Short mmCIF file of C-alpha atoms and ligand atoms in Angstrom, two decimals:
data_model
loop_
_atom_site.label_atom_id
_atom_site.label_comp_id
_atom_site.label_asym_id
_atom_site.label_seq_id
_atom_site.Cartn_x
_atom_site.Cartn_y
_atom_site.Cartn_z
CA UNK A 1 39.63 4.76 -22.16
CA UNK A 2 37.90 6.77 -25.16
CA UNK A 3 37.44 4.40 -27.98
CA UNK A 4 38.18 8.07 -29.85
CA UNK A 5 41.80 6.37 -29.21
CA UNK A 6 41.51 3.21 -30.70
CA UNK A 7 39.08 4.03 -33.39
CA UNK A 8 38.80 7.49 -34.03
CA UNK A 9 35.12 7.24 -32.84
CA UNK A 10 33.24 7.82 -29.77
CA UNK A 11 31.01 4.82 -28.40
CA UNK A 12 27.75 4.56 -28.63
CA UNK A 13 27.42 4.43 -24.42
CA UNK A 14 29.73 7.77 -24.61
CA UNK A 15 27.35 9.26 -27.37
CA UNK A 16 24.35 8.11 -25.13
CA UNK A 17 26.24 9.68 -21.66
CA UNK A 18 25.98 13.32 -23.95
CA UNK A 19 22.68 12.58 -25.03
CA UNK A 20 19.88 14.37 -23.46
CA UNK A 21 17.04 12.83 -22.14
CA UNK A 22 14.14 12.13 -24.15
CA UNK A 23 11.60 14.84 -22.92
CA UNK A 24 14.40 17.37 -23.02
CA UNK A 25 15.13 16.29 -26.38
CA UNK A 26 11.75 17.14 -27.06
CA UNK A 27 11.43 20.67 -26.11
CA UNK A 28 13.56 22.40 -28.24
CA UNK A 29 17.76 22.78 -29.48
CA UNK A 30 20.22 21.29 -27.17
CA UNK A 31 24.23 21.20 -27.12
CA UNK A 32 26.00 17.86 -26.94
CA UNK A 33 29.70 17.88 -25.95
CA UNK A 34 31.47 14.73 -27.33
CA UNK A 35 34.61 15.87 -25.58
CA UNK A 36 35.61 12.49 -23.99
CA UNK A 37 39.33 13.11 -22.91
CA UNK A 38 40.93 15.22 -19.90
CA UNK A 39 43.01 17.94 -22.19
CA UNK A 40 43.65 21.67 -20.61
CA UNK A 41 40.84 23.29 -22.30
CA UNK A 42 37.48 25.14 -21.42
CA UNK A 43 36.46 27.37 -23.85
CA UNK A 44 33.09 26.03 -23.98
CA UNK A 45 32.70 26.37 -20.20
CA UNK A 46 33.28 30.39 -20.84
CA UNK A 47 31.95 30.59 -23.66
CA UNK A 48 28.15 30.05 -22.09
CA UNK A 49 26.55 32.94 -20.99
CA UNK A 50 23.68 30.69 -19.50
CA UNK A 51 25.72 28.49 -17.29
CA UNK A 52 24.80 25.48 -19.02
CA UNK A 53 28.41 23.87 -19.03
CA UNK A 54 29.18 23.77 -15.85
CA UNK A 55 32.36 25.31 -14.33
CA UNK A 56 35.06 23.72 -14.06
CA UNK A 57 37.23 22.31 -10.57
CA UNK A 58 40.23 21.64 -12.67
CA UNK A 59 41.09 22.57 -15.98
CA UNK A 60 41.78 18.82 -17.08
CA UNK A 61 37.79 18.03 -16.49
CA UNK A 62 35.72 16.84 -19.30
CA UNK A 63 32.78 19.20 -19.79
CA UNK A 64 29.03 18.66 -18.22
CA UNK A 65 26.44 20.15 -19.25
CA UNK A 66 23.08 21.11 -17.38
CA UNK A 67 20.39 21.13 -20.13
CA UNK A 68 18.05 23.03 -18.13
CA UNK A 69 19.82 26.12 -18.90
CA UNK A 70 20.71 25.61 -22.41
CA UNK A 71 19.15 27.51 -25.55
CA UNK A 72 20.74 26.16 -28.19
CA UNK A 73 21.97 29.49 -28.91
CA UNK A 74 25.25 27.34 -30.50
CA UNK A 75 27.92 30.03 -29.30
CA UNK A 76 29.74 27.22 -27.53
CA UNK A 77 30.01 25.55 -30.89
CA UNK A 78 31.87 28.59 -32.69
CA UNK A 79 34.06 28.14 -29.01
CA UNK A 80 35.89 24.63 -29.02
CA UNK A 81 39.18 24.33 -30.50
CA UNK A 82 38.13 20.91 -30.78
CA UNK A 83 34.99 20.92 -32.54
CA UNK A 84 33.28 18.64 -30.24
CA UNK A 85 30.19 20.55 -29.50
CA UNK A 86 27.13 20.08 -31.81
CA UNK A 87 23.58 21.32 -31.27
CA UNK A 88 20.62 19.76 -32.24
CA UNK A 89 17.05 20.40 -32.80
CA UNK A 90 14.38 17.77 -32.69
CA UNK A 91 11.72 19.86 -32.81
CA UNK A 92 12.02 21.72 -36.42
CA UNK A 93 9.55 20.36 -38.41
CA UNK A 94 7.47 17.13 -38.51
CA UNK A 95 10.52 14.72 -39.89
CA UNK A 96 13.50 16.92 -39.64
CA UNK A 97 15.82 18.16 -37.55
CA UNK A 98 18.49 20.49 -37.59
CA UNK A 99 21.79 20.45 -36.35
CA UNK A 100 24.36 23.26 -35.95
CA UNK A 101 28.18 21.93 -37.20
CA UNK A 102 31.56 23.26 -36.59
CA UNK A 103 32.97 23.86 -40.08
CA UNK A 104 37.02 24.61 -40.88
CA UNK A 105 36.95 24.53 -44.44
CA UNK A 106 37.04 26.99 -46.70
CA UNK A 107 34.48 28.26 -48.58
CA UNK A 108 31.76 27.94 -46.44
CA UNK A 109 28.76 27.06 -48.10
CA UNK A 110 25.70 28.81 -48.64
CA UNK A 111 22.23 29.06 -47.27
CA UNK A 112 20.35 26.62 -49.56
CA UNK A 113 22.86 24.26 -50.76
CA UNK A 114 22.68 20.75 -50.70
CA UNK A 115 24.99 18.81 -48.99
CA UNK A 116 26.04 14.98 -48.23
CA UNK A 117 25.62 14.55 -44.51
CA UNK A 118 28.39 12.28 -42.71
CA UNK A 119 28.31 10.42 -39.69
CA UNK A 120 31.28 10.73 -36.86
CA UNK A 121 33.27 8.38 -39.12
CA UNK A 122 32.79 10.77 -42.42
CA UNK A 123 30.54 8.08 -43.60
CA UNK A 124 27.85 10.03 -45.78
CA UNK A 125 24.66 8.61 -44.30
CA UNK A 126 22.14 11.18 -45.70
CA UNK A 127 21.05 13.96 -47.29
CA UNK A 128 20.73 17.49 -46.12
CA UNK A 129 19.94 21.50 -46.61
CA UNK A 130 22.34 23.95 -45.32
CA UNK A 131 19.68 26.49 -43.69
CA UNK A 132 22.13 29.10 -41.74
CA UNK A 133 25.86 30.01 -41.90
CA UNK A 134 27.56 31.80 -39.00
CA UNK A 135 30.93 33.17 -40.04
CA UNK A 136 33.23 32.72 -37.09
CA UNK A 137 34.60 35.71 -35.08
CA UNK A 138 38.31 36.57 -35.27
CA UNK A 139 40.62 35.64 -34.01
CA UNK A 140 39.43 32.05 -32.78
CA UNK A 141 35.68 31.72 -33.10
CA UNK A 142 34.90 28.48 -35.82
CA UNK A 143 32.62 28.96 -38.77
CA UNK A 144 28.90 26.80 -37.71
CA UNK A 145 26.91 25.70 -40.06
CA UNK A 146 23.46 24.44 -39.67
CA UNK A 147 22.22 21.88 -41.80
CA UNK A 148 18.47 19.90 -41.71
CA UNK A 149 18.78 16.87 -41.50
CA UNK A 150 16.41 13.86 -40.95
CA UNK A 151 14.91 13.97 -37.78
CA UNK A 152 15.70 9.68 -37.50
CA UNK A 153 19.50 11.05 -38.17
CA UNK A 154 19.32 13.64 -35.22
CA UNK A 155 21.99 11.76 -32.84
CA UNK A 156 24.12 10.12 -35.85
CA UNK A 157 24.65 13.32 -38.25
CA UNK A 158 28.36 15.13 -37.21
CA UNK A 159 29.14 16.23 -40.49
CA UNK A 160 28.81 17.07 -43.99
CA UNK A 161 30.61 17.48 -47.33
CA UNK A 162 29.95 19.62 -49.99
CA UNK A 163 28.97 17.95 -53.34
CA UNK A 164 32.07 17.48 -55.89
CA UNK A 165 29.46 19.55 -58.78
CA UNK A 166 29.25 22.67 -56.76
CA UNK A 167 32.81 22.59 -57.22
CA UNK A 168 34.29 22.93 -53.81
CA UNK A 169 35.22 19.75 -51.17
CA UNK A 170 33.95 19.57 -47.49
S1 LIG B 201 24.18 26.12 -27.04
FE1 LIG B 201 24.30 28.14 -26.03
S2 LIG B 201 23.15 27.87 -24.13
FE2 LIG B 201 23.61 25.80 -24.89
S3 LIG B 201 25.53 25.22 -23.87
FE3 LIG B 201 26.08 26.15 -25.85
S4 LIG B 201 26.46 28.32 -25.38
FE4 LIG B 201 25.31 27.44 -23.65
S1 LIG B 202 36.26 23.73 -25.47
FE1 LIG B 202 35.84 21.86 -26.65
S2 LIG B 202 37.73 20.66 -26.58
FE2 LIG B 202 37.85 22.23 -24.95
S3 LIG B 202 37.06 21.17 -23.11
FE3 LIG B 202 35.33 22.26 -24.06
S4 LIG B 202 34.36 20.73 -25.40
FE4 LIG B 202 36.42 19.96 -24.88
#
């Protein structure tokens, strides 16, 4: 079973099971599905014009990806009800990375704004930039926002609130 049951939190073997190989991580933006439970859903499968999330036998399966095909492109992000789906981007710049975040809140926040950036527990862990906002489509695509992000932080980052001065909560 999920530890997502018991604790709210994915473990760090089902992090590492989502979790790109080194040498992929290395050559460029990647999607990571922390979708750990059978639920009738595959939006993200659909929602991949590369094939990269394989299709599914049953609708019940958990996602898999094939990181051979993916671009980072992040449309499969905008696509899960469940915002589960995160990419990342190790190779950015020298000591950050930058990681693309499915965002439900309202407002979104701008291009340029700093941000406190939370862990899968919505423990802030460090500081980030928000460097692109991507409305969502209507009627069901999610707003993603991309946020840099210290490149140590890469696999541990899942989240971020806005600053209490800027007047707004994330
Ligand atoms: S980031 Fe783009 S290419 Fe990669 S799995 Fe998602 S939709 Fe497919
Ligand atoms: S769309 Fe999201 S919640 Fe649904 S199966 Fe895919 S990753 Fe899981």
């Amino acid at each position: 079973m999920s530890t997502l049951v018991t604790t709210g939190v994915p473990s760090a073997q089902e992090i590492a099971g989502v979790t790109p190989p080194e040498e992929r991580r290395a050559r460029g933006p990647y999607a990571t599905i922390e979708c750990f439970q059978r639920i009738p859903c595959d939006p993200c499968h659909h929602s991949c014009r590369f094939g990269a999330i394989q299709e599914f036998e049953d609708i019940n399966d958990i996602p898999k990806m094939d990181w051979s095909r993916c671009t980072g492109c992040g449309l499969c992000v905008a696509a899960c009800p469940g915002l589960a789906i995160f990419v990342v981007d190790e190779t950015y710049s020298e000591t950050e990375c930058l990681i693309a975040i499915p965002y439900e809140f309202a407002p979104l926040p701008a291009k340029g704004q700093e941000v406190d950036l939370t862990d899968r527990a919505g423990i802030v862990v460090a500081e980030g930039v928000v460097q692109r906002v991507v409305a969502g489509k209507k009627p069901s695509g999610t707003p993603v926002v991309w946020v840099s992000a210290p490149k140590i932080m890469a696999t541990v980052v899942r989240g971020f609130a806005l600053r209490k001065e800027a007047g707004v909560h994330g």
